[in-house]
Coordinates of C-alpha atoms in Angstrom, one line a residue:
M66 CA 118.9 -74.6 -177.6
S67 CA 116.2 -72.6 -179.1
G68 CA 117.1 -69.0 -180.0
L69 CA 113.9 -67.8 -178.1
E70 CA 115.2 -68.5 -174.6
E71 CA 115.8 -65.4 -172.4
S72 CA 119.0 -65.2 -170.3
P73 CA 118.4 -64.7 -166.6
S74 CA 119.3 -61.0 -166.7
V75 CA 116.7 -60.3 -169.3
A76 CA 114.0 -62.1 -167.4
E77 CA 114.8 -60.2 -164.2
G78 CA 114.8 -56.9 -166.1
S79 CA 111.4 -57.7 -167.7
S80 CA 109.9 -58.6 -164.1
F81 CA 111.3 -55.4 -162.8
G82 CA 109.7 -53.3 -165.6
M83 CA 106.3 -54.9 -165.0
A84 CA 106.5 -54.2 -161.3
M85 CA 107.3 -50.5 -161.7
P86 CA 103.8 -49.4 -162.9
V87 CA 102.2 -51.4 -160.1
L88 CA 104.3 -49.6 -157.6
L89 CA 103.6 -46.3 -159.2
I90 CA 99.7 -46.9 -159.0
V91 CA 100.2 -47.9 -155.2
L92 CA 102.1 -44.8 -154.6
L93 CA 99.6 -42.6 -156.3
V94 CA 96.6 -44.1 -154.5
F95 CA 98.5 -43.5 -151.2
V96 CA 99.2 -39.9 -152.0
F97 CA 95.5 -39.4 -153.0
L98 CA 94.2 -40.9 -149.8
T99 CA 96.7 -38.9 -147.7
F100 CA 96.3 -35.5 -149.4
G101 CA 93.6 -35.7 -152.0
Q102 CA 90.6 -35.9 -149.6
K103 CA 91.9 -32.9 -147.5
F104 CA 92.4 -30.9 -150.7
T105 CA 89.0 -31.8 -152.1
K106 CA 87.4 -30.9 -148.7
S107 CA 89.2 -27.5 -148.7
I108 CA 87.8 -26.8 -152.2
M109 CA 84.3 -27.7 -151.3
K110 CA 84.6 -25.5 -148.1
S111 CA 85.8 -22.5 -150.3
A112 CA 83.0 -23.0 -152.8
R113 CA 80.2 -22.8 -150.1
S114 CA 78.6 -19.5 -149.6
R115 CA 76.3 -18.2 -146.8
G116 CA 72.5 -18.0 -147.1
N117 CA 70.3 -14.9 -146.7
A118 CA 68.5 -15.5 -143.4
V119 CA 69.1 -13.6 -140.3
L120 CA 69.0 -16.0 -137.3
L121 CA 67.9 -14.7 -134.0
F122 CA 69.6 -16.7 -131.3
G123 CA 69.8 -16.2 -127.5
Q124 CA 68.5 -17.6 -124.2
C125 CA 64.9 -17.6 -123.2
G126 CA 63.6 -14.0 -122.1
A127 CA 66.6 -12.3 -123.9
G128 CA 64.2 -10.4 -126.3
K129 CA 64.4 -12.4 -129.6
T130 CA 60.6 -12.6 -130.2
A131 CA 60.1 -9.1 -129.2
L132 CA 62.8 -8.0 -131.7
F133 CA 61.2 -10.1 -134.4
F134 CA 57.8 -8.3 -133.9
R135 CA 59.5 -4.9 -133.6
L136 CA 61.1 -5.3 -136.9
R137 CA 58.1 -6.8 -138.6
D138 CA 55.2 -4.8 -137.1
K139 CA 57.2 -1.9 -135.6
A140 CA 55.3 -2.5 -132.4
E141 CA 56.1 -3.6 -128.9
V142 CA 54.5 -6.9 -127.9
Q143 CA 54.3 -9.0 -124.7
T144 CA 55.9 -12.3 -125.3
V145 CA 56.4 -15.6 -123.5
S146 CA 58.9 -18.4 -123.9
S147 CA 57.9 -20.7 -126.7
L148 CA 59.2 -23.9 -128.4
K149 CA 57.8 -22.6 -131.7
Q150 CA 60.0 -21.1 -134.3
S151 CA 58.8 -17.9 -136.1
R152 CA 60.1 -17.2 -139.6
D153 CA 58.8 -14.6 -142.0
K154 CA 60.2 -12.5 -144.9
F155 CA 59.4 -8.9 -144.8
E156 CA 60.8 -5.5 -145.4
V157 CA 62.0 -3.6 -142.2
E158 CA 60.9 0.1 -142.3
D159 CA 64.0 1.4 -140.9
L160 CA 66.2 -0.4 -143.6
P161 CA 64.9 1.0 -146.9
G162 CA 66.7 -0.4 -149.9
L163 CA 67.6 -3.7 -148.4
G164 CA 64.4 -5.3 -149.6
P165 CA 62.6 -8.2 -147.7
L166 CA 64.8 -9.9 -145.1
D167 CA 64.3 -13.6 -144.2
I168 CA 64.2 -13.4 -140.3
V169 CA 64.1 -16.4 -138.1
D170 CA 63.2 -16.3 -134.3
C171 CA 64.9 -19.4 -133.0
P172 CA 63.6 -20.7 -129.6
G173 CA 66.1 -20.6 -126.8
H174 CA 65.2 -23.7 -125.0
Q175 CA 68.0 -26.3 -124.7
R176 CA 66.2 -29.0 -126.5
M177 CA 65.6 -26.7 -129.5
K178 CA 69.2 -25.7 -130.1
G179 CA 70.0 -28.7 -132.3
K180 CA 67.2 -27.8 -134.7
S181 CA 68.2 -24.1 -134.6
A182 CA 71.8 -25.1 -135.5
S183 CA 70.6 -27.0 -138.6
L184 CA 69.6 -23.5 -140.0
I185 CA 73.1 -22.1 -139.9
P186 CA 73.8 -22.9 -143.6
D187 CA 70.8 -20.8 -144.4
A188 CA 72.1 -17.8 -142.5
R189 CA 73.8 -14.6 -143.8
C190 CA 74.5 -13.6 -140.2
I191 CA 73.5 -14.5 -136.6
V192 CA 72.1 -11.9 -134.2
Y193 CA 72.7 -13.2 -130.7
M194 CA 70.4 -11.5 -128.2
I195 CA 71.7 -11.2 -124.6
D196 CA 69.7 -10.0 -121.5
S197 CA 72.0 -7.4 -120.0
E198 CA 70.1 -7.6 -116.7
D199 CA 70.5 -11.4 -116.2
K200 CA 73.9 -12.2 -114.9
L201 CA 73.1 -15.7 -114.0
R202 CA 72.2 -16.5 -117.7
L203 CA 75.7 -15.5 -119.0
K204 CA 77.1 -19.0 -118.2
D205 CA 74.4 -20.4 -120.6
V206 CA 75.2 -17.6 -123.1
A207 CA 78.9 -18.6 -123.1
E208 CA 78.1 -22.3 -123.3
H209 CA 75.9 -21.7 -126.5
L210 CA 78.5 -19.3 -128.1
Y211 CA 81.1 -22.0 -127.5
E212 CA 78.8 -24.5 -129.4
L213 CA 78.4 -22.0 -132.2
M214 CA 82.0 -21.1 -132.5
T215 CA 83.0 -24.8 -132.8
N216 CA 80.0 -25.5 -135.3
Q217 CA 81.5 -26.8 -138.5
D218 CA 79.0 -24.7 -140.6
V219 CA 80.1 -21.5 -138.8
L220 CA 83.7 -22.3 -139.2
D221 CA 83.3 -23.2 -143.0
L222 CA 81.1 -20.2 -143.8
H223 CA 82.7 -17.7 -141.5
T224 CA 79.3 -16.6 -140.3
P225 CA 79.2 -13.2 -138.6
I226 CA 77.8 -12.9 -135.1
L227 CA 76.4 -9.9 -133.5
L228 CA 76.3 -10.0 -129.7
A229 CA 73.2 -7.7 -129.2
M230 CA 73.1 -6.6 -125.6
N231 CA 69.3 -6.0 -124.9
K232 CA 67.4 -4.2 -122.1
T233 CA 69.8 -1.4 -121.8
E234 CA 67.1 1.0 -120.7
S235 CA 67.1 -0.8 -117.4
A236 CA 69.1 0.7 -114.4
T237 CA 70.3 -2.8 -113.6
A238 CA 71.7 -3.5 -117.0
R239 CA 75.3 -4.6 -117.0
T240 CA 78.0 -2.9 -119.0
E241 CA 79.3 -4.3 -122.3
K242 CA 82.6 -4.9 -120.7
F243 CA 81.2 -6.8 -117.7
I244 CA 79.3 -9.1 -120.1
L245 CA 82.2 -9.7 -122.4
D246 CA 84.5 -10.4 -119.4
E247 CA 82.0 -12.9 -118.1
I248 CA 81.6 -14.7 -121.4
D249 CA 85.4 -14.8 -121.8
R250 CA 85.8 -16.2 -118.3
E251 CA 83.2 -18.9 -118.8
I252 CA 84.5 -19.9 -122.3
E253 CA 88.0 -20.1 -120.8
I254 CA 86.8 -22.7 -118.2
M255 CA 85.0 -24.7 -120.9
R256 CA 87.9 -24.4 -123.3
N257 CA 90.4 -25.9 -120.7
S258 CA 88.1 -28.6 -119.6
R259 CA 87.1 -29.7 -123.1
G260 CA 90.6 -29.3 -124.4
A261 CA 91.8 -31.9 -121.9
T262 CA 89.4 -34.4 -123.3
L263 CA 90.7 -33.9 -126.8
E264 CA 94.3 -34.8 -125.9
G265 CA 95.8 -36.7 -128.9
Q266 CA 92.9 -35.9 -131.2
D267 CA 92.5 -33.5 -134.1
Q268 CA 91.5 -30.3 -132.3
A269 CA 91.3 -27.9 -135.3
D270 CA 87.5 -27.8 -135.3
S271 CA 86.9 -28.1 -131.5
Y272 CA 89.5 -26.1 -129.7
L273 CA 89.0 -22.3 -129.4
G274 CA 91.6 -19.7 -129.2
I275 CA 95.4 -19.8 -129.0
D276 CA 97.2 -22.4 -126.8
G277 CA 98.8 -20.6 -123.9
Q278 CA 96.7 -17.6 -124.1
K279 CA 93.5 -16.7 -122.2
F280 CA 90.4 -16.7 -124.5
K281 CA 89.1 -13.3 -125.7
I282 CA 86.0 -13.7 -127.8
M283 CA 86.7 -10.3 -129.6
E284 CA 90.2 -11.5 -130.6
H285 CA 90.1 -15.2 -130.8
A286 CA 86.8 -16.0 -132.3
P287 CA 87.0 -18.1 -135.5
C288 CA 84.3 -15.9 -137.2
P289 CA 83.6 -12.2 -137.3
V290 CA 82.1 -11.1 -133.9
S291 CA 80.9 -7.6 -133.1
T292 CA 78.8 -6.2 -130.2
C293 CA 76.2 -3.5 -129.7
R294 CA 73.8 -2.3 -127.0
I295 CA 70.2 -2.0 -127.9
S296 CA 66.7 -1.6 -126.3
V297 CA 64.0 -3.5 -128.1
K298 CA 61.4 -2.0 -125.6
K299 CA 62.5 1.6 -126.5
G300 CA 63.0 0.9 -130.1
T301 CA 66.7 1.9 -129.9
L302 CA 68.0 -0.5 -132.6
E303 CA 70.4 1.8 -134.7
P304 CA 73.5 -0.3 -134.0
L305 CA 71.6 -3.5 -135.1
F306 CA 70.5 -1.7 -138.3
D307 CA 74.1 -0.8 -139.1
F308 CA 75.1 -4.3 -138.7
L309 CA 72.5 -5.6 -141.1
K310 CA 73.3 -3.0 -143.6
Q311 CA 76.9 -4.2 -143.5
Q312 CA 75.9 -7.9 -144.0
F313 CA 73.4 -7.2 -146.9
G314 CA 75.5 -4.6 -148.7
A315 CA 73.5 -1.4 -148.2

């Protein structure tokens, strides 16, 4: 017999040795597919930064456009609901030292909300205008806020939202507590109904609040939320100015 023949035990050891690198590669691929993508996504999220725009959101008639012109021209104007977006970069007289601000008046019509949401990556913050007189619109406000607080860009960028309760000069204006209670109540209804449809799915980006607790926007929002009462008509905007100073570091 030739001296080059391998014994059975040597051949088996050689096959096992060749299989080990293959098994190791398969294992590494599995680990990467399981954890690597989540880790990479997390790194990408942390590397993102907010833009410099101030987005004015809210329902039709809440005072977004009136605020836009009040800030830019320091004048009261009569406005009507529009499907047209207004955007301009200008210095606000009452905010010396901040420099020009990129302010966007986003239409409140339902069919324009998708286009407005695409601007969130450009935002430093969102000013959400609420008509303090209009109780019936608070359900629409709550629905829009729910959409914003489950928006992936808002979640990733932790975009601050100011709930600016406008028209406080009116005798029929609701209190801040009343408005927040209504928003909480409506979001709780939506949270329960939409949460039921997510049974068995990944709810991390779609379910608001803490399971088993009633939703409170000031406690459970996934991004910074603050409130203020203003009157665009009277030019009483100091709380809004304070918010903008905080966001732009003045």
